Amino acid sequence: MMVSHLVDRTPPANLRSLLPFLQGSCFVLIETARFAATSLLIVLGLPLALFLFVAGWDLGGLFTQLANLSDRYLEADGLRRSLFSQDLKGCFLALAGAVTLFRMPRFLRRLAADLDNHPAREAKRD
């Protein structure tokens, strides 16, 4: 009778010691991606909120403003379009930086608290 001894094998100690590091790294990457995605969505939603505010929270007024903006953009020459595009990119980057800097301290505090309260560490204390 042939018995496989693969079931009795345990992973080497060095791989087990690497597991908390890999778990922590994955957690940090997931939380950072979540932070970046929500920051980007905030930055993309702020112009919509601004246009809605200016239009008096009326969708008809919002689309009228957007139609006016698009008509003026299409009527402009190449240089003005390029300058408008550069201004728009600059405003987007500045707004993204401001939102990120505003949200960063809370994100880092929450991340540090979550890493300090790791479930594996709590289980070892008992």
PDB file of C-alpha atoms in Angstrom:
ATOM      1  CA  MET A   1       0.000   0.000   0.000  1.00  0.00           C
ATOM      2  CA  MET A   2       1.435   3.323  -1.070  1.00  0.00           C
ATOM      3  CA  VAL A   3       0.855   6.295   1.204  1.00  0.00           C
ATOM      4  CA  SER A   4       1.615   9.827   0.141  1.00  0.00           C
ATOM      5  CA  HIS A   5       3.558  11.890   2.610  1.00  0.00           C
ATOM      6  CA  LEU A   6       2.641  15.190   0.968  1.00  0.00           C
ATOM      7  CA  VAL A   7      -0.224  15.654   3.407  1.00  0.00           C
ATOM      8  CA  ASP A   8       2.159  15.573   6.364  1.00  0.00           C
ATOM      9  CA  ARG A   9       4.379  18.327   5.007  1.00  0.00           C
ATOM     10  CA  THR A  10       4.216  21.766   6.531  1.00  0.00           C
ATOM     11  CA  PRO A  11       5.428  24.898   4.817  1.00  0.00           C
ATOM     12  CA  PRO A  12       8.883  26.026   5.826  1.00  0.00           C
ATOM     13  CA  ALA A  13       9.110  28.464   8.713  1.00  0.00           C
ATOM     14  CA  ASN A  14      10.455  31.282   6.564  1.00  0.00           C
ATOM     15  CA  LEU A  15       7.313  31.251   4.379  1.00  0.00           C
ATOM     16  CA  ARG A  16       5.099  31.344   7.434  1.00  0.00           C
ATOM     17  CA  SER A  17       7.024  34.307   8.806  1.00  0.00           C
ATOM     18  CA  LEU A  18       6.483  36.105   5.503  1.00  0.00           C
ATOM     19  CA  LEU A  19       2.701  35.698   5.653  1.00  0.00           C
ATOM     20  CA  PRO A  20       1.963  38.660   7.998  1.00  0.00           C
ATOM     21  CA  PHE A  21       4.132  40.891   5.833  1.00  0.00           C
ATOM     22  CA  LEU A  22       2.293  39.818   2.675  1.00  0.00           C
ATOM     23  CA  GLN A  23      -1.081  40.244   4.351  1.00  0.00           C
ATOM     24  CA  GLY A  24      -0.141  43.712   5.561  1.00  0.00           C
ATOM     25  CA  SER A  25       1.191  44.683   2.146  1.00  0.00           C
ATOM     26  CA  CYS A  26      -1.982  43.509   0.408  1.00  0.00           C
ATOM     27  CA  PHE A  27      -4.108  45.354   2.961  1.00  0.00           C
ATOM     28  CA  VAL A  28      -2.146  48.583   2.440  1.00  0.00           C
ATOM     29  CA  LEU A  29      -2.379  48.257  -1.360  1.00  0.00           C
ATOM     30  CA  ILE A  30      -6.131  47.632  -1.255  1.00  0.00           C
ATOM     31  CA  GLU A  31      -6.741  50.548   1.107  1.00  0.00           C
ATOM     32  CA  THR A  32      -4.517  52.841  -0.965  1.00  0.00           C
ATOM     33  CA  ALA A  33      -6.362  51.891  -4.151  1.00  0.00           C
ATOM     34  CA  ARG A  34      -9.650  52.570  -2.383  1.00  0.00           C
ATOM     35  CA  PHE A  35      -8.378  55.959  -1.207  1.00  0.00           C
ATOM     36  CA  ALA A  36      -7.175  56.873  -4.710  1.00  0.00           C
ATOM     37  CA  ALA A  37     -10.431  55.770  -6.345  1.00  0.00           C
ATOM     38  CA  THR A  38     -12.633  57.696  -3.937  1.00  0.00           C
ATOM     39  CA  SER A  39     -10.426  60.782  -4.233  1.00  0.00           C
ATOM     40  CA  LEU A  40     -10.693  60.612  -8.022  1.00  0.00           C
ATOM     41  CA  LEU A  41     -14.467  60.243  -7.854  1.00  0.00           C
ATOM     42  CA  ILE A  42     -14.665  63.255  -5.533  1.00  0.00           C
ATOM     43  CA  VAL A  43     -12.553  65.343  -7.921  1.00  0.00           C
ATOM     44  CA  LEU A  44     -14.679  64.297 -10.893  1.00  0.00           C
ATOM     45  CA  GLY A  45     -17.911  65.036  -9.010  1.00  0.00           C
ATOM     46  CA  LEU A  46     -16.957  68.520  -7.841  1.00  0.00           C
ATOM     47  CA  PRO A  47     -17.369  70.199 -11.274  1.00  0.00           C
ATOM     48  CA  LEU A  48     -20.782  68.569 -11.631  1.00  0.00           C
ATOM     49  CA  ALA A  49     -21.781  69.880  -8.199  1.00  0.00           C
ATOM     50  CA  LEU A  50     -20.479  73.336  -9.140  1.00  0.00           C
ATOM     51  CA  PHE A  51     -22.420  73.403 -12.416  1.00  0.00           C
ATOM     52  CA  LEU A  52     -25.567  72.200 -10.648  1.00  0.00           C
ATOM     53  CA  PHE A  53     -25.121  74.884  -7.991  1.00  0.00           C
ATOM     54  CA  VAL A  54     -24.719  77.609 -10.608  1.00  0.00           C
ATOM     55  CA  ALA A  55     -27.776  76.274 -12.485  1.00  0.00           C
ATOM     56  CA  GLY A  56     -29.860  76.439  -9.313  1.00  0.00           C
ATOM     57  CA  TRP A  57     -30.035  72.633  -8.985  1.00  0.00           C
ATOM     58  CA  ASP A  58     -32.046  72.478 -12.211  1.00  0.00           C
ATOM     59  CA  LEU A  59     -31.027  69.867 -14.773  1.00  0.00           C
ATOM     60  CA  GLY A  60     -32.443  71.952 -17.620  1.00  0.00           C
ATOM     61  CA  GLY A  61     -30.200  74.847 -16.629  1.00  0.00           C
ATOM     62  CA  LEU A  62     -27.245  72.498 -16.275  1.00  0.00           C
ATOM     63  CA  PHE A  63     -27.634  71.161 -19.805  1.00  0.00           C
ATOM     64  CA  THR A  64     -28.146  74.682 -21.134  1.00  0.00           C
ATOM     65  CA  GLN A  65     -24.829  75.724 -19.579  1.00  0.00           C
ATOM     66  CA  LEU A  66     -23.086  72.646 -20.944  1.00  0.00           C
ATOM     67  CA  ALA A  67     -24.507  73.277 -24.425  1.00  0.00           C
ATOM     68  CA  ASN A  68     -23.269  76.882 -24.272  1.00  0.00           C
ATOM     69  CA  LEU A  69     -19.813  75.716 -23.168  1.00  0.00           C
ATOM     70  CA  SER A  70     -19.604  73.092 -25.897  1.00  0.00           C
ATOM     71  CA  ASP A  71     -20.758  75.561 -28.581  1.00  0.00           C
ATOM     72  CA  ARG A  72     -18.128  78.084 -27.536  1.00  0.00           C
ATOM     73  CA  TYR A  73     -15.477  75.355 -27.455  1.00  0.00           C
ATOM     74  CA  LEU A  74     -16.345  74.192 -30.969  1.00  0.00           C
ATOM     75  CA  GLU A  75     -16.321  77.761 -32.320  1.00  0.00           C
ATOM     76  CA  ALA A  76     -12.898  78.543 -30.831  1.00  0.00           C
ATOM     77  CA  ASP A  77      -9.713  78.282 -32.875  1.00  0.00           C
ATOM     78  CA  GLY A  78      -7.008  75.690 -32.238  1.00  0.00           C
ATOM     79  CA  LEU A  79      -4.869  77.859 -29.960  1.00  0.00           C
ATOM     80  CA  ARG A  80      -7.767  78.715 -27.653  1.00  0.00           C
ATOM     81  CA  ARG A  81      -8.831  75.073 -27.512  1.00  0.00           C
ATOM     82  CA  SER A  82      -5.298  74.071 -26.578  1.00  0.00           C
ATOM     83  CA  LEU A  83      -5.079  76.744 -23.880  1.00  0.00           C
ATOM     84  CA  PHE A  84      -8.486  75.745 -22.495  1.00  0.00           C
ATOM     85  CA  SER A  85      -7.395  72.105 -22.448  1.00  0.00           C
ATOM     86  CA  GLN A  86      -4.203  72.988 -20.588  1.00  0.00           C
ATOM     87  CA  ASP A  87      -6.130  75.108 -18.086  1.00  0.00           C
ATOM     88  CA  LEU A  88      -8.599  72.290 -17.541  1.00  0.00           C
ATOM     89  CA  LYS A  89      -5.781  69.796 -16.935  1.00  0.00           C
ATOM     90  CA  GLY A  90      -4.066  72.174 -14.540  1.00  0.00           C
ATOM     91  CA  CYS A  91      -7.284  72.745 -12.582  1.00  0.00           C
ATOM     92  CA  PHE A  92      -7.909  69.003 -12.419  1.00  0.00           C
ATOM     93  CA  LEU A  93      -4.411  68.306 -11.099  1.00  0.00           C
ATOM     94  CA  ALA A  94      -4.597  71.146  -8.569  1.00  0.00           C
ATOM     95  CA  LEU A  95      -8.012  69.998  -7.370  1.00  0.00           C
ATOM     96  CA  ALA A  96      -6.841  66.373  -7.158  1.00  0.00           C
ATOM     97  CA  GLY A  97      -3.809  67.463  -5.120  1.00  0.00           C
ATOM     98  CA  ALA A  98      -5.930  69.579  -2.798  1.00  0.00           C
ATOM     99  CA  VAL A  99      -8.459  66.781  -2.209  1.00  0.00           C
ATOM    100  CA  THR A 100      -5.685  64.275  -1.623  1.00  0.00           C
ATOM    101  CA  LEU A 101      -3.842  66.545   0.818  1.00  0.00           C
ATOM    102  CA  PHE A 102      -7.080  67.290   2.637  1.00  0.00           C
ATOM    103  CA  ARG A 103      -7.976  63.587   3.015  1.00  0.00           C
ATOM    104  CA  MET A 104      -4.477  62.185   3.607  1.00  0.00           C
ATOM    105  CA  PRO A 105      -4.115  62.698   7.396  1.00  0.00           C
ATOM    106  CA  ARG A 106      -7.374  60.895   8.170  1.00  0.00           C
ATOM    107  CA  PHE A 107      -6.467  58.090   5.769  1.00  0.00           C
ATOM    108  CA  LEU A 108      -3.062  57.587   7.385  1.00  0.00           C
ATOM    109  CA  ARG A 109      -4.535  57.607  10.915  1.00  0.00           C
ATOM    110  CA  ARG A 110      -7.168  55.048   9.929  1.00  0.00           C
ATOM    111  CA  LEU A 111      -4.606  52.879   8.147  1.00  0.00           C
ATOM    112  CA  ALA A 112      -2.248  52.932  11.140  1.00  0.00           C
ATOM    113  CA  ALA A 113      -5.105  52.082  13.510  1.00  0.00           C
ATOM    114  CA  ASP A 114      -6.241  49.200  11.285  1.00  0.00           C
ATOM    115  CA  LEU A 115      -2.711  47.832  11.064  1.00  0.00           C
ATOM    116  CA  ASP A 116      -2.304  48.044  14.851  1.00  0.00           C
ATOM    117  CA  ASN A 117      -5.558  46.125  15.383  1.00  0.00           C
ATOM    118  CA  HIS A 118      -4.607  43.208  13.138  1.00  0.00           C
ATOM    119  CA  PRO A 119      -6.773  40.105  13.944  1.00  0.00           C
ATOM    120  CA  ALA A 120      -3.809  37.710  13.868  1.00  0.00           C
ATOM    121  CA  ARG A 121      -2.053  39.734  16.562  1.00  0.00           C
ATOM    122  CA  GLU A 122      -5.192  39.815  18.701  1.00  0.00           C
ATOM    123  CA  ALA A 123      -5.560  36.031  18.432  1.00  0.00           C
ATOM    124  CA  LYS A 124      -1.986  35.516  19.639  1.00  0.00           C
ATOM    125  CA  ARG A 125      -2.617  37.629  22.754  1.00  0.00           C
ATOM    126  CA  ASP A 126      -5.322  35.276  24.055  1.00  0.00           C
TER     127      ASP A 126
END
